[in-house]
XYZ file of C-alpha atoms in Angstrom:
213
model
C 38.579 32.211 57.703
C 38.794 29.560 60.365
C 39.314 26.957 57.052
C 42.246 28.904 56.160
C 43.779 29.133 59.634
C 43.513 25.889 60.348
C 45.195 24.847 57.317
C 47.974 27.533 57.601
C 48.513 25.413 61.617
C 48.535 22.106 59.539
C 49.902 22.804 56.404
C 48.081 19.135 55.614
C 46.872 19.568 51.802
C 44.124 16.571 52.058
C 42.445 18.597 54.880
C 42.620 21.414 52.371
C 41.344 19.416 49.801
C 38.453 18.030 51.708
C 37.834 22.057 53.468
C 37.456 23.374 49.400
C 34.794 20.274 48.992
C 32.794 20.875 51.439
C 32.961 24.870 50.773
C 32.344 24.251 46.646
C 29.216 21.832 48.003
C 27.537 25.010 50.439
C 28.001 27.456 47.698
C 26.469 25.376 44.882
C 23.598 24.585 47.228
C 23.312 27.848 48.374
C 23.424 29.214 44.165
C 20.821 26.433 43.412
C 18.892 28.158 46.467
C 18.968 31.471 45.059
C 18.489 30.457 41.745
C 15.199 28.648 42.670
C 13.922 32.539 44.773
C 15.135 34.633 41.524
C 12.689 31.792 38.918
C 9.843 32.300 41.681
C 10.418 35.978 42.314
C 10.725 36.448 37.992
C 6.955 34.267 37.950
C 5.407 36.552 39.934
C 6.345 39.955 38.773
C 5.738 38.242 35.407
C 2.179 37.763 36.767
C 1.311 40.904 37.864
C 2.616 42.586 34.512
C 0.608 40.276 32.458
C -2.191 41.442 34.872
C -1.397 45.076 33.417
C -1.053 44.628 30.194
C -4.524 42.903 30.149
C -6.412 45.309 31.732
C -5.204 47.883 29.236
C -6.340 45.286 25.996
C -8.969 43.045 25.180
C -6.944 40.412 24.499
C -3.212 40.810 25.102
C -1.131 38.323 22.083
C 2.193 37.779 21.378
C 4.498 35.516 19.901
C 7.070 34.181 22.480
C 9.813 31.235 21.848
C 9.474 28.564 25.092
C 11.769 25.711 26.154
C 10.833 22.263 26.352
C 8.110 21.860 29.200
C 6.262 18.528 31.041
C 2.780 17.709 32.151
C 0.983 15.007 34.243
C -2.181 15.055 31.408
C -5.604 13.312 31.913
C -7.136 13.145 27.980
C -10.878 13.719 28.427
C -13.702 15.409 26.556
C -15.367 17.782 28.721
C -17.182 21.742 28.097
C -16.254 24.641 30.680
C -18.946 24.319 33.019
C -18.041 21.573 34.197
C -14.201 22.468 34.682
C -13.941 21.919 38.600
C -15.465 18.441 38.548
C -12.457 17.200 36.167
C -10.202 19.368 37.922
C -11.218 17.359 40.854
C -11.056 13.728 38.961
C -7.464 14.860 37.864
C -6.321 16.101 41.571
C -7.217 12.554 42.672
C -5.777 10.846 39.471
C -2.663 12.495 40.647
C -2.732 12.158 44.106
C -2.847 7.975 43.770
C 0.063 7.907 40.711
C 3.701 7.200 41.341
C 3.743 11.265 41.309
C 2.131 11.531 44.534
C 5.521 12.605 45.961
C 6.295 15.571 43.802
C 4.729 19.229 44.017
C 2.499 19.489 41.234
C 2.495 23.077 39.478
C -0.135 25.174 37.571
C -3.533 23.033 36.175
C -2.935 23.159 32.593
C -6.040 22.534 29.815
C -5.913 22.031 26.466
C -7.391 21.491 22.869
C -6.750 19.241 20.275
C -4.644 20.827 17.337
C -7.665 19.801 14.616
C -10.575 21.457 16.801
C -8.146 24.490 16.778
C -7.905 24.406 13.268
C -11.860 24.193 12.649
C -11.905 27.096 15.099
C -13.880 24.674 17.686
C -12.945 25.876 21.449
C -16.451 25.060 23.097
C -14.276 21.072 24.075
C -11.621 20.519 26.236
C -9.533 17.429 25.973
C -6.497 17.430 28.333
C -5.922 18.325 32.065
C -3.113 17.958 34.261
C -0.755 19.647 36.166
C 2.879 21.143 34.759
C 5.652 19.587 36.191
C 9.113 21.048 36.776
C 11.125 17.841 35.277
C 10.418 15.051 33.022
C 9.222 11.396 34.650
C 8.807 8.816 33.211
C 5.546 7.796 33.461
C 2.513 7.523 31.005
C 0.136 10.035 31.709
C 3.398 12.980 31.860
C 3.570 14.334 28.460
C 6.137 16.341 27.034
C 5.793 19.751 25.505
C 8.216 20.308 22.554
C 10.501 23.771 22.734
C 9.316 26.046 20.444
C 7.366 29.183 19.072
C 3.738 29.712 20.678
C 1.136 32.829 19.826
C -0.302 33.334 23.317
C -3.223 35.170 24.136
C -3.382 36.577 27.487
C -7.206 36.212 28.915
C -8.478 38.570 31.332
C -11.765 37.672 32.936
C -13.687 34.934 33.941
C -13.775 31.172 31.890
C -16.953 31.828 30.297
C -15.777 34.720 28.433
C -12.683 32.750 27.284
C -13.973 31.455 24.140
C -13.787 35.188 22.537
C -10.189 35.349 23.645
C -9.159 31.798 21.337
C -11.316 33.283 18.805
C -9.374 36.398 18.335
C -5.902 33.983 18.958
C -6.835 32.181 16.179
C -7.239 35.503 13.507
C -3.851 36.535 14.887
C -2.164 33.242 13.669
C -4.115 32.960 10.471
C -3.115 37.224 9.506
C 0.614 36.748 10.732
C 0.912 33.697 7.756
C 1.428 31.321 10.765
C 0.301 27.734 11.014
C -0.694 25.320 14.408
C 1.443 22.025 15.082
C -0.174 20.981 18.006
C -2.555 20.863 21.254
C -3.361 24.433 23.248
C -2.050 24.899 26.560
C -4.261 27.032 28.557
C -2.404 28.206 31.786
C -4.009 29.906 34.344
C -1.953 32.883 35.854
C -3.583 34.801 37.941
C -6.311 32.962 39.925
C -8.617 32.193 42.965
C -5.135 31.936 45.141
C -4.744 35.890 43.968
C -7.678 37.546 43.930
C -11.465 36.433 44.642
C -12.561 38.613 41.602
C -12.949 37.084 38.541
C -12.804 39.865 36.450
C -9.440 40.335 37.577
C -8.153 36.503 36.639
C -5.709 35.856 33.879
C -4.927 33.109 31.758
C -2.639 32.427 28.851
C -3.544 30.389 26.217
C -0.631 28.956 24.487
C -0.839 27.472 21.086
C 2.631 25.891 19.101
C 2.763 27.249 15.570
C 5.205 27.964 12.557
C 5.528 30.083 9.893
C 3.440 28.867 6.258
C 6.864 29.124 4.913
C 8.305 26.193 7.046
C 8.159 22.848 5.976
């Protein structure tokens, strides 16, 4: 209101011009802003529903079309048990790359595409962090848009090995085939709860249809 009065004194249309700037800049930042709450605010609830459905299945799978997606990645071989000393190895891998500066997101793991399609999940050979843009740098690797069958995990890591199991029987009944690495997401964690029983994680894994060339 005070913009508009004080051009309605002036009448000077470059002070106009330069009032709608600055008003056009506040509102996009304060969109961007609200945007960023509503993505956060969707995660979460998204969390606790894939909580839910969990508890109420063994093993909760769908098939779900995702967007294009980034990853700082460490390519190692390592089993399960020893899953914090690499996630350790990668926080510090991270911590002294160009990276440093940005917030990392969710640890990711994965499997190689062949062990997948021997039905070999005992190895891991990637570990990183997700990353909200692409960087160019050589450990971020891009994840291709998409359709994935994802499991959803409830319980502990040492149980998760039944979980890809029954994964991999989904995509081989539906007449779909795998075109790449796992990703193995943890969603509900140690930051949530301090029972394991009650974590979740989705494993991710790209596919098409037999049909598809």
């Amino acid at each position: 209101l005070n913009q508009i009065k004080s051009y309605c004194q002036t009448k000077d249309i470059s002070e106009l011009k330069h009032s709608l700037e600055e008003t056009l800049a506040d509102l996009n930042q304060q969109i961007n802003s609200l945007q960023q709450i509503q993505r956060h605010t969707e995660d979460y609830l998204r969390r606790i529903q894939l909580l839910e459905s969990a508890r109420n299945k063994d093993a909760y799978i769908e098939l779900r079309p995702m967007q294009e997606r980034y990853a700082y990645i460490l390519e190692i071989n390592y089993t399960i048990d020893r899953l914090q000393d690499y996630i350790a190895m990668m926080q510090e891998s991270y911590a002294h790359s160009p990276l440093r500066s940005a917030e990392p997101g969710r640890v990711v793991l994965g499997i190689r595409q062949q062990e997948l399609e021997q039905k070999s999940v005992r190895v891991y050979h990637t570990i990183g962090h997700m990353l909200d843009c692409p960087v160019a740098d050589a450990k971020v690797r891009t994840y291709p848009a998409g359709l994935f069958a994802i499991a959803c995990h409830l319980g502990g890591y040492d149980t998760i090995a039944s979980t890809y199991k029954k994964l991999l029987a989904y995509i081989d009944a539906h007449g779909y085939r795998i075109i790449g690495d796992s990703l193995e997401i943890s969603v509900v964690d140690t930051a949530y709860t301090e029972n394991s029983d009650e974590f979740v994680t989705e494993i991710q894994i790209p596919v098409v249809e037999n049909s598809e060339v």
